[in-house]
Amino acid sequence: MNILILGSGGREHALAWAVMQNPKCDRLIVAPGNAGVAMIAECAALDIEDGGAVVTFAEENSIDFVIVGPEAPLAAGVADRLRDAGLLVFGPSAEAARLEASKSFTKEICDAANAPTAAYGHFTDADAAKAYVRAQGAPIVVKADGLAAGKGVIIAETVAEAEAAIDDMFGGAFGVAGAEVVIEEFMQGEEASFFVLCDGTDVLPIGSAQDHKRVGEGDTGLNTGGMGAYSPAPVLTDAIAQTALDQIIKPTMAEMAKRGAPYKGVLYAGLMIENGQPRLVEYNVRFGDPECQVLMMRLGAQAMDLMHACAEGRLAEARVNWADDHAMTVVLAANGYPGSYEKGSVIGGLDALPEDSFQMMFHAGTTEQDGKITATGGRVLNATARGATLQEARDRAYAMVDQVTWPEGFCRRDIGWRAL
Ligand code: AMP
Ligand code: GLY
């Protein structure tokens, strides 16, 4: 099979690494890719949010299967364009991708599906939103409705903070994403991410993970795209996972199918777990980054067979071959991230790293210049490892981190602290 992966982050490097191990993969192109991807596959420059350009590229390169990494092309309808052109694609339609692209849409679906989630109101004007906040009291959560690159959620400790967030959002701080605002009850509990494949009819769980969203150790400081993750997440026990499937995920999938927008692809459910009961925080219509890195490390070559079965509507017959293992990924980011940071610093020590099915340095924001790997993004590298225990995975991941020489970068030293 000739396979095309769309995206350029650590998630896509991990997907490419898993796909390359599968003997059914004859040729792999990643567009646009990064310096790490270029070591294992072909990279191609392509505007991945331009559906027409992606279709043309796929046809010209005799692509048999397209895997879409990030949400933006999905929300832009790239999977629809590929399907219309008769190409096999892993990733939901634009209509189904609204589960991530519109928070008020997701809340409405949860209502219709009777899925447990936070109580909420949604508003198109600031006065009504503020009146709701004053009636509910704090803490309370204020969210821009649309895609805001993970920045559109404000956990307000006081009513005044919530009112200021409402003014910011309607004032255009998040562009069109903030033209509508969702205000939610603040949920207590522990968070976990649950990943399932859906083919429009059947649902197959493929693992759980816990992310570390804050930049600082002990989960302090600003929110980021994720500073590290591990899988499985012990808080998501088999019983709680089954409850989440029965009460949240399957009813959501049934509701989407009923509305003529069957969901096909990976669904990432962010769950809040309190007293053994999961409630939905949010859906994402793609793999998490960096959660994908630990899932791919655990699944290996079978990940491609599972994604392929999902795209072909064959999940009913698909099985995950589980190893009783644990994986961890530690994100190395540029100093200053998630604020402003310098680009172009040189990263040393990468050549000597042992890389095999137990440990991989996945690249995110890297490029190669004159034979040297340089940093081009905020999150730059993902030291990813697995082991028989989480401690073993952790020790391997940090041993990789310690071999990298990059004074312009940093990482959190406490990834996995809740589970360890
Ligand atoms: P989201 O972009 O929806 O994932 O929100 C980002 C983060 O905000 C989540 O991962 C949670 O940690 C937190 N969050 C979002 N909504 C709520 C809520 N209703 N209650 C508590 N925490 C929340
Ligand atoms: N790591 C969080 C996300 O991918 O949304």
CSV table of C-alpha atoms and ligand atoms in Angstrom, one decimal:
chain,number,residue,atom,x,y,z
A,1,MET,CA,0.0,0.0,0.0
A,2,ASN,CA,1.1,3.6,-0.7
A,3,ILE,CA,0.3,5.7,2.3
A,4,LEU,CA,0.1,9.4,2.9
A,5,ILE,CA,0.1,10.9,6.4
A,6,LEU,CA,-0.9,14.6,6.8
A,7,GLY,CA,0.8,16.6,9.5
A,8,SER,CA,4.2,17.7,10.9
A,9,GLY,CA,4.3,17.1,14.6
A,10,GLY,CA,5.4,14.4,17.0
A,11,ARG,CA,2.0,12.8,16.5
A,12,GLU,CA,2.7,12.3,12.8
A,13,HIS,CA,6.3,11.1,13.4
A,14,ALA,CA,4.8,8.4,15.8
A,15,LEU,CA,2.1,7.5,13.2
A,16,ALA,CA,4.8,7.2,10.5
A,17,TRP,CA,7.0,5.1,12.7
A,18,ALA,CA,4.2,2.6,13.4
A,19,VAL,CA,3.1,2.5,9.8
A,20,MET,CA,6.6,1.9,8.5
A,21,GLN,CA,6.8,-1.3,10.7
A,22,ASN,CA,3.9,-2.8,8.9
A,23,PRO,CA,4.8,-5.0,6.0
A,24,LYS,CA,1.7,-3.9,4.1
A,25,CYS,CA,3.3,-0.4,3.8
A,26,ASP,CA,5.2,-0.2,0.4
A,27,ARG,CA,5.7,3.5,0.3
A,28,LEU,CA,5.1,6.3,2.9
A,29,ILE,CA,4.9,10.0,2.3
A,30,VAL,CA,4.3,12.5,5.1
A,31,ALA,CA,3.2,16.0,4.2
A,32,PRO,CA,4.8,18.2,5.3
A,33,GLY,CA,6.7,16.1,7.9
A,34,ASN,CA,9.8,17.2,9.9
A,35,ALA,CA,13.4,16.3,10.3
A,36,GLY,CA,12.7,13.2,12.3
A,37,VAL,CA,10.1,11.9,9.8
A,38,ALA,CA,12.6,12.5,7.0
A,39,MET,CA,14.9,9.9,8.5
A,40,ILE,CA,12.2,7.2,8.1
A,41,ALA,CA,9.9,8.3,5.2
A,42,GLU,CA,9.6,10.7,2.3
A,43,CYS,CA,8.5,14.2,3.2
A,44,ALA,CA,6.6,16.5,0.8
A,45,ALA,CA,5.6,20.1,0.9
A,46,LEU,CA,1.8,20.4,0.6
A,47,ASP,CA,-0.9,22.7,1.9
A,48,ILE,CA,-2.8,20.1,3.9
A,49,GLU,CA,-5.8,22.3,4.5
A,50,ASP,CA,-6.4,22.6,0.8
A,51,GLY,CA,-8.6,19.6,-0.1
A,52,GLY,CA,-8.1,20.0,-3.8
A,53,ALA,CA,-4.4,20.1,-3.5
A,54,VAL,CA,-4.4,17.0,-1.2
A,55,VAL,CA,-6.6,15.1,-3.7
A,56,THR,CA,-4.3,16.0,-6.6
A,57,PHE,CA,-1.2,15.0,-4.7
A,58,ALA,CA,-2.7,11.7,-3.6
A,59,GLU,CA,-3.8,10.8,-7.2
A,60,GLU,CA,-0.4,11.8,-8.7
A,61,ASN,CA,1.4,9.6,-6.1
A,62,SER,CA,-0.9,6.6,-6.5
A,63,ILE,CA,-1.8,6.8,-2.8
A,64,ASP,CA,-4.1,4.0,-1.5
A,65,PHE,CA,-4.7,5.2,2.0
A,66,VAL,CA,-4.6,8.7,3.7
A,67,ILE,CA,-4.2,9.2,7.4
A,68,VAL,CA,-5.1,12.7,8.6
A,69,GLY,CA,-3.2,13.8,11.8
A,70,PRO,CA,-4.4,17.2,12.9
A,71,GLU,CA,-7.9,18.7,13.4
A,72,ALA,CA,-7.6,21.7,11.0
A,73,PRO,CA,-7.7,19.8,7.7
A,74,LEU,CA,-10.6,17.7,9.1
A,75,ALA,CA,-12.6,20.7,10.1
A,76,ALA,CA,-11.8,22.2,6.6
A,77,GLY,CA,-13.4,19.1,4.9
A,78,VAL,CA,-10.2,17.5,3.6
A,79,ALA,CA,-11.4,14.0,4.5
A,80,ASP,CA,-14.7,14.7,2.6
A,81,ARG,CA,-12.8,15.8,-0.5
A,82,LEU,CA,-10.6,12.7,-0.4
A,83,ARG,CA,-13.7,10.4,0.0
A,84,ASP,CA,-15.5,12.2,-2.8
A,85,ALA,CA,-12.5,11.4,-5.0
A,86,GLY,CA,-12.8,7.7,-4.2
A,87,LEU,CA,-9.8,7.6,-1.9
A,88,LEU,CA,-9.6,5.6,1.3
A,89,VAL,CA,-9.1,7.9,4.3
A,90,PHE,CA,-8.7,7.7,8.1
A,91,GLY,CA,-10.4,10.8,9.6
A,92,PRO,CA,-13.9,12.1,10.0
A,93,SER,CA,-16.0,14.3,7.7
A,94,ALA,CA,-16.2,18.1,8.4
A,95,GLU,CA,-19.7,17.6,9.8
A,96,ALA,CA,-18.5,14.9,12.2
A,97,ALA,CA,-15.4,16.9,13.1
A,98,ARG,CA,-17.8,19.5,14.6
A,99,LEU,CA,-17.4,17.3,17.8
A,100,GLU,CA,-14.1,19.2,18.2
A,101,ALA,CA,-14.7,22.3,16.1
A,102,SER,CA,-17.8,23.5,18.0
A,103,LYS,CA,-18.2,23.1,21.8
A,104,SER,CA,-21.9,24.1,21.7
A,105,PHE,CA,-22.5,21.4,19.0
A,106,THR,CA,-20.9,18.8,21.3
A,107,LYS,CA,-23.0,19.9,24.3
A,108,GLU,CA,-26.1,19.6,22.2
A,109,ILE,CA,-25.2,16.1,21.0
A,110,CYS,CA,-24.5,15.1,24.6
A,111,ASP,CA,-28.0,16.4,25.6
A,112,ALA,CA,-29.6,14.4,22.8
A,113,ALA,CA,-27.5,11.3,23.7
A,114,ASN,CA,-28.1,11.7,27.4
A,115,ALA,CA,-24.3,11.5,27.9
A,116,PRO,CA,-23.0,12.7,31.3
A,117,THR,CA,-21.1,16.0,31.0
A,118,ALA,CA,-20.9,19.4,32.8
A,119,ALA,CA,-24.1,21.5,33.0
A,120,TYR,CA,-23.8,24.5,30.6
A,121,GLY,CA,-25.3,27.5,28.9
A,122,HIS,CA,-24.3,28.9,25.5
A,123,PHE,CA,-24.4,32.5,24.6
A,124,THR,CA,-24.0,34.9,21.7
A,125,ASP,CA,-24.0,38.1,23.8
A,126,ALA,CA,-21.9,39.1,26.8
A,127,ASP,CA,-24.7,40.4,29.0
A,128,ALA,CA,-26.7,37.1,29.0
A,129,ALA,CA,-23.4,35.2,29.6
A,130,LYS,CA,-22.5,37.4,32.6
A,131,ALA,CA,-26.0,37.0,34.0
A,132,TYR,CA,-25.6,33.2,33.8
A,133,VAL,CA,-22.2,33.4,35.5
A,134,ARG,CA,-23.6,35.5,38.4
A,135,ALA,CA,-26.5,33.1,38.8
A,136,GLN,CA,-24.1,30.0,38.9
A,137,GLY,CA,-21.2,31.5,40.9
A,138,ALA,CA,-17.5,30.4,40.7
A,139,PRO,CA,-15.5,28.4,40.0
A,140,ILE,CA,-16.8,28.2,36.5
A,141,VAL,CA,-15.4,27.5,33.1
A,142,VAL,CA,-15.6,29.9,30.1
A,143,LYS,CA,-15.0,28.5,26.6
A,144,ALA,CA,-14.7,29.9,23.2
A,145,ASP,CA,-17.0,27.8,21.0
A,146,GLY,CA,-14.6,27.2,18.1
A,147,LEU,CA,-11.1,25.9,17.5
A,148,ALA,CA,-8.7,28.1,19.5
A,149,ALA,CA,-5.5,25.9,19.4
A,150,GLY,CA,-6.1,24.7,23.0
A,151,LYS,CA,-6.2,28.3,24.4
A,152,GLY,CA,-9.9,29.0,24.4
A,153,VAL,CA,-10.7,27.6,27.8
A,154,ILE,CA,-10.6,29.8,31.0
A,155,ILE,CA,-11.1,28.2,34.4
A,156,ALA,CA,-12.4,31.2,36.4
A,157,GLU,CA,-11.9,31.1,40.1
A,158,THR,CA,-14.1,34.1,40.7
A,159,VAL,CA,-17.2,35.7,39.0
A,160,ALA,CA,-15.0,38.8,38.1
A,161,GLU,CA,-12.5,36.5,36.3
A,162,ALA,CA,-15.3,34.8,34.4
A,163,GLU,CA,-16.8,38.2,33.4
A,164,ALA,CA,-13.4,39.4,32.2
A,165,ALA,CA,-13.0,36.2,30.1
A,166,ILE,CA,-16.4,36.7,28.6
A,167,ASP,CA,-15.5,40.3,27.6
A,168,ASP,CA,-12.2,39.0,26.1
A,169,MET,CA,-13.9,36.4,24.1
A,170,PHE,CA,-16.7,38.6,22.7
A,171,GLY,CA,-14.0,41.3,22.3
A,172,GLY,CA,-12.3,39.1,19.7
A,173,ALA,CA,-9.4,37.7,21.6
A,174,PHE,CA,-10.0,34.3,19.9
A,175,GLY,CA,-11.3,35.7,16.6
A,176,VAL,CA,-14.4,34.0,15.2
A,177,ALA,CA,-13.9,31.0,17.6
A,178,GLY,CA,-15.1,33.4,20.4
A,179,ALA,CA,-18.2,34.7,18.6
A,180,GLU,CA,-20.2,32.1,20.6
A,181,VAL,CA,-19.3,31.2,24.2
A,182,VAL,CA,-20.0,28.1,26.2
A,183,ILE,CA,-20.1,28.4,30.0
A,184,GLU,CA,-19.8,25.2,32.0
A,185,GLU,CA,-20.0,23.9,35.5
A,186,PHE,CA,-16.5,23.3,36.9
A,187,MET,CA,-16.0,19.6,37.3
A,188,GLN,CA,-13.9,18.1,40.1
A,189,GLY,CA,-12.0,14.9,39.6
A,190,GLU,CA,-9.1,13.3,37.8
A,191,GLU,CA,-8.7,13.6,34.0
A,192,ALA,CA,-7.9,10.8,31.6
A,193,SER,CA,-7.9,10.6,27.8
A,194,PHE,CA,-9.7,7.6,26.2
A,195,PHE,CA,-9.1,6.7,22.6
A,196,VAL,CA,-11.5,4.7,20.5
A,197,LEU,CA,-11.7,4.0,16.8
A,198,CYS,CA,-15.2,4.3,15.2
A,199,ASP,CA,-16.2,3.2,11.7
A,200,GLY,CA,-19.6,4.8,11.7
A,201,THR,CA,-21.2,1.7,13.3
A,202,ASP,CA,-18.7,-0.1,15.6
A,203,VAL,CA,-16.5,1.3,18.3
A,204,LEU,CA,-13.1,-0.2,19.3
A,205,PRO,CA,-11.1,1.1,22.3
A,206,ILE,CA,-7.4,1.4,21.6
A,207,GLY,CA,-6.0,2.7,24.9
A,208,SER,CA,-6.0,5.4,27.5
A,209,ALA,CA,-3.5,8.0,28.4
A,210,GLN,CA,-2.9,10.9,30.8
A,211,ASP,CA,-1.5,14.2,29.5
A,212,HIS,CA,0.4,16.9,31.4
A,213,LYS,CA,-1.1,20.2,30.1
A,214,ARG,CA,0.7,22.7,32.4
A,215,VAL,CA,4.2,23.9,31.6
A,216,GLY,CA,5.5,23.6,35.2
A,217,GLU,CA,6.3,20.7,37.5
A,218,GLY,CA,3.6,19.7,39.9
A,219,ASP,CA,1.1,20.8,37.2
A,220,THR,CA,1.7,24.5,37.7
A,221,GLY,CA,2.0,27.4,35.3
A,222,LEU,CA,0.5,28.1,31.9
A,223,ASN,CA,-1.4,25.6,29.8
A,224,THR,CA,0.5,24.1,26.9
A,225,GLY,CA,-0.3,21.6,24.1
A,226,GLY,CA,1.0,18.9,26.5
A,227,MET,CA,4.4,18.4,28.1
A,228,GLY,CA,4.3,14.6,28.4
A,229,ALA,CA,2.0,11.7,28.6
A,230,TYR,CA,1.8,8.1,29.7
A,231,SER,CA,-0.3,5.1,28.8
A,232,PRO,CA,-2.3,3.3,30.2
A,233,ALA,CA,-3.9,5.8,32.7
A,234,PRO,CA,-4.6,3.7,35.8
A,235,VAL,CA,-7.5,6.1,36.8
A,236,LEU,CA,-9.4,4.8,33.8
A,237,THR,CA,-10.1,1.3,35.1
A,238,ASP,CA,-11.8,-1.3,32.9
A,239,ALA,CA,-15.1,-0.7,34.7
A,240,ILE,CA,-14.9,3.1,34.2
A,241,ALA,CA,-13.9,2.6,30.6
A,242,GLN,CA,-16.9,0.4,30.0
A,243,THR,CA,-19.2,3.0,31.6
A,244,ALA,CA,-17.7,5.7,29.4
A,245,LEU,CA,-18.3,3.5,26.3
A,246,ASP,CA,-21.9,2.7,27.3
A,247,GLN,CA,-23.0,6.1,28.6
A,248,ILE,CA,-20.9,8.6,26.6
A,249,ILE,CA,-19.2,7.3,23.5
A,250,LYS,CA,-21.6,4.8,22.0
A,251,PRO,CA,-24.6,7.1,22.5
A,252,THR,CA,-22.7,9.9,20.9
A,253,MET,CA,-21.8,7.8,17.9
A,254,ALA,CA,-25.4,6.6,17.6
A,255,GLU,CA,-26.6,10.2,17.7
A,256,MET,CA,-24.1,11.3,15.0
A,257,ALA,CA,-25.2,8.4,12.7
A,258,LYS,CA,-28.9,9.3,13.3
A,259,ARG,CA,-28.1,12.8,12.1
A,260,GLY,CA,-26.6,11.5,8.9
A,261,ALA,CA,-23.0,12.4,10.0
A,262,PRO,CA,-21.6,9.0,11.0
A,263,TYR,CA,-18.2,9.4,12.7
A,264,LYS,CA,-15.3,7.6,11.1
A,265,GLY,CA,-11.8,7.9,12.6
A,266,VAL,CA,-10.2,8.1,16.0
A,267,LEU,CA,-12.3,9.7,18.7
A,268,TYR,CA,-10.4,11.1,21.7
A,269,ALA,CA,-12.7,11.6,24.7
A,270,GLY,CA,-11.3,13.8,27.5
A,271,LEU,CA,-13.0,12.4,30.6
A,272,MET,CA,-13.3,13.8,34.2
A,273,ILE,CA,-13.6,10.9,36.7
A,274,GLU,CA,-15.0,11.4,40.1
A,275,ASN,CA,-16.2,8.7,42.5
A,276,GLY,CA,-15.9,6.1,39.7
A,277,GLN,CA,-18.2,8.0,37.3
A,278,PRO,CA,-16.8,9.5,34.1
A,279,ARG,CA,-18.1,12.7,32.6
A,280,LEU,CA,-17.2,14.1,29.2
A,281,VAL,CA,-14.9,17.2,29.2
A,282,GLU,CA,-14.4,17.4,25.5
A,283,TYR,CA,-14.1,15.4,22.3
A,284,ASN,CA,-11.2,15.7,19.9
A,285,VAL,CA,-11.5,14.2,16.4
A,286,ARG,CA,-7.8,13.1,16.1
A,287,PHE,CA,-5.1,11.5,18.2
A,288,GLY,CA,-3.8,13.7,21.0
A,289,ASP,CA,-0.3,15.1,20.7
A,290,PRO,CA,1.7,13.8,22.7
A,291,GLU,CA,-0.8,11.0,23.6
A,292,CYS,CA,-0.4,9.5,20.2
A,293,GLN,CA,3.3,8.9,20.8
A,294,VAL,CA,2.6,6.6,23.7
A,295,LEU,CA,-0.3,4.8,22.0
A,296,MET,CA,1.9,4.1,18.9
A,297,MET,CA,4.8,3.0,21.1
A,298,ARG,CA,2.4,0.4,22.6
A,299,LEU,CA,0.5,-0.6,19.5
A,300,GLY,CA,3.4,-0.8,17.0
A,301,ALA,CA,2.7,-2.1,13.5
A,302,GLN,CA,-0.8,-3.2,14.3
A,303,ALA,CA,-1.8,0.5,14.5
A,304,MET,CA,-1.9,0.6,10.8
A,305,ASP,CA,-4.1,-2.5,10.4
A,306,LEU,CA,-6.5,-1.0,13.0
A,307,MET,CA,-6.7,2.4,11.2
A,308,HIS,CA,-7.1,0.6,7.9
A,309,ALA,CA,-9.9,-1.6,9.2
A,310,CYS,CA,-11.6,1.5,10.6
A,311,ALA,CA,-11.4,3.4,7.3
A,312,GLU,CA,-12.9,0.3,5.5
A,313,GLY,CA,-15.7,-0.1,8.0
A,314,ARG,CA,-14.3,-3.5,9.3
A,315,LEU,CA,-13.9,-2.7,13.0
A,316,ALA,CA,-16.5,-5.4,13.9
A,317,GLU,CA,-13.8,-8.0,13.1
A,318,ALA,CA,-10.8,-6.0,14.4
A,319,ARG,CA,-9.0,-6.9,17.6
A,320,VAL,CA,-6.2,-5.2,19.5
A,321,ASN,CA,-3.3,-7.4,20.5
A,322,TRP,CA,-2.5,-5.9,23.9
A,323,ALA,CA,0.8,-6.3,25.6
A,324,ASP,CA,0.9,-5.8,29.3
A,325,ASP,CA,3.2,-2.8,29.0
A,326,HIS,CA,3.5,0.9,29.8
A,327,ALA,CA,4.7,3.8,27.8
A,328,MET,CA,5.8,7.4,28.5
A,329,THR,CA,6.7,10.4,26.5
A,330,VAL,CA,8.6,13.4,27.7
A,331,VAL,CA,8.3,16.6,25.7
A,332,LEU,CA,11.4,18.8,25.1
A,333,ALA,CA,10.3,22.3,24.4
A,334,ALA,CA,12.1,25.6,23.5
A,335,ASN,CA,12.9,27.9,26.5
A,336,GLY,CA,10.0,30.4,26.8
A,337,TYR,CA,7.3,28.0,25.5
A,338,PRO,CA,4.3,28.3,25.7
A,339,GLY,CA,5.1,32.1,25.5
A,340,SER,CA,7.6,33.4,22.9
A,341,TYR,CA,10.7,31.4,22.1
A,342,GLU,CA,13.7,31.5,19.8
A,343,LYS,CA,13.9,29.4,16.7
A,344,GLY,CA,17.0,28.0,15.0
A,345,SER,CA,19.0,26.6,17.9
A,346,VAL,CA,21.0,23.5,17.2
A,347,ILE,CA,20.2,20.2,19.0
A,348,GLY,CA,23.1,17.8,19.7
A,349,GLY,CA,23.3,14.2,20.9
A,350,LEU,CA,20.5,12.8,18.7
A,351,ASP,CA,22.7,10.6,16.5
A,352,ALA,CA,23.9,8.4,19.4
A,353,LEU,CA,20.4,7.7,20.8
A,354,PRO,CA,19.4,4.0,20.7
A,355,GLU,CA,16.2,3.8,18.8
A,356,ASP,CA,14.1,0.6,18.6
A,357,SER,CA,10.7,-0.8,19.5
A,358,PHE,CA,11.3,0.2,23.1
A,359,GLN,CA,12.5,3.7,22.7
A,360,MET,CA,12.2,6.4,20.1
A,361,MET,CA,13.0,10.1,20.0
A,362,PHE,CA,10.0,11.4,18.0
A,363,HIS,CA,10.5,14.9,16.4
A,364,ALA,CA,7.9,17.6,16.5
A,365,GLY,CA,9.3,21.1,15.6
A,366,THR,CA,12.6,20.3,14.0
A,367,THR,CA,14.2,20.9,10.6
A,368,GLU,CA,17.6,19.9,9.2
A,369,GLN,CA,20.0,22.7,8.2
A,370,ASP,CA,23.5,21.9,6.8
A,371,GLY,CA,23.4,18.4,8.4
A,372,LYS,CA,22.3,19.7,11.8
A,373,ILE,CA,19.0,19.3,13.5
A,374,THR,CA,17.6,22.7,14.6
A,375,ALA,CA,14.5,23.6,16.6
A,376,THR,CA,11.7,25.3,14.7
A,377,GLY,CA,8.8,25.1,17.1
A,378,GLY,CA,7.7,25.3,20.7
A,379,ARG,CA,7.4,21.6,21.4
A,380,VAL,CA,10.4,20.2,19.6
A,381,LEU,CA,11.2,16.5,20.6
A,382,ASN,CA,9.3,13.7,22.4
A,383,ALA,CA,11.5,11.2,24.2
A,384,THR,CA,9.2,8.1,24.1
A,385,ALA,CA,9.8,4.7,25.7
A,386,ARG,CA,8.0,1.6,26.9
A,387,GLY,CA,8.7,-1.0,29.5
A,388,ALA,CA,7.1,-3.7,31.7
A,389,THR,CA,6.3,-1.0,34.3
A,390,LEU,CA,5.7,2.7,34.1
A,391,GLN,CA,8.9,3.2,36.1
A,392,GLU,CA,10.9,1.3,33.5
A,393,ALA,CA,9.4,3.4,30.7
A,394,ARG,CA,10.1,6.5,32.6
A,395,ASP,CA,13.7,5.6,33.2
A,396,ARG,CA,14.3,4.9,29.5
A,397,ALA,CA,12.6,8.1,28.4
A,398,TYR,CA,14.6,10.3,30.8
A,399,ALA,CA,17.8,8.4,29.9
A,400,MET,CA,17.2,9.6,26.3
A,401,VAL,CA,16.5,13.2,27.4
A,402,ASP,CA,19.8,13.2,29.3
A,403,GLN,CA,21.7,12.3,26.2
A,404,VAL,CA,20.4,15.3,24.3
A,405,THR,CA,22.5,18.5,24.4
A,406,TRP,CA,20.2,21.5,23.9
A,407,PRO,CA,20.7,24.4,26.3
A,408,GLU,CA,17.9,26.3,24.6
A,409,GLY,CA,15.4,23.7,25.6
A,410,PHE,CA,13.7,22.3,28.7
A,411,CYS,CA,11.4,19.5,29.9
A,412,ARG,CA,9.3,18.7,32.9
A,413,ARG,CA,11.1,16.2,35.2
A,414,ASP,CA,8.0,14.8,36.8
A,415,ILE,CA,6.0,13.3,34.0
A,416,GLY,CA,3.9,10.4,35.4
A,417,TRP,CA,4.0,11.7,39.0
A,418,ARG,CA,0.4,10.9,39.6
A,419,ALA,CA,0.7,7.3,38.6
A,420,LEU,CA,4.2,6.8,40.1
B,1,AMP,P1,-10.5,21.6,26.7
B,1,AMP,O1,-9.9,22.5,25.7
B,1,AMP,O2,-12.0,21.5,26.6
B,1,AMP,O3,-9.8,20.3,26.8
B,1,AMP,O4,-10.2,22.2,28.1
B,1,AMP,C1,-8.9,22.3,28.5
B,1,AMP,C2,-8.8,21.8,29.9
B,1,AMP,O5,-9.6,22.6,30.8
B,1,AMP,C3,-9.3,20.4,30.2
B,1,AMP,O6,-8.3,19.4,29.8
B,1,AMP,C4,-9.6,20.4,31.6
B,1,AMP,O7,-8.4,20.3,32.4
B,1,AMP,C5,-10.1,21.8,31.8
B,1,AMP,N1,-11.6,21.9,31.7
B,1,AMP,C6,-12.3,22.1,30.7
B,1,AMP,N2,-13.6,22.0,31.0
B,1,AMP,C7,-13.7,21.8,32.3
B,1,AMP,C8,-14.8,21.7,33.2
B,1,AMP,N3,-16.1,21.8,32.8
B,1,AMP,N4,-14.5,21.4,34.5
B,1,AMP,C9,-13.2,21.3,34.9
B,1,AMP,N5,-12.1,21.5,34.1
B,1,AMP,C10,-12.4,21.7,32.8
B,2,GLY,N1,-2.4,16.9,24.2
B,2,GLY,C1,-3.7,17.4,24.1
B,2,GLY,C2,-4.3,17.4,22.7
B,2,GLY,O1,-3.7,16.9,21.8
B,2,GLY,O2,-5.3,18.0,22.5
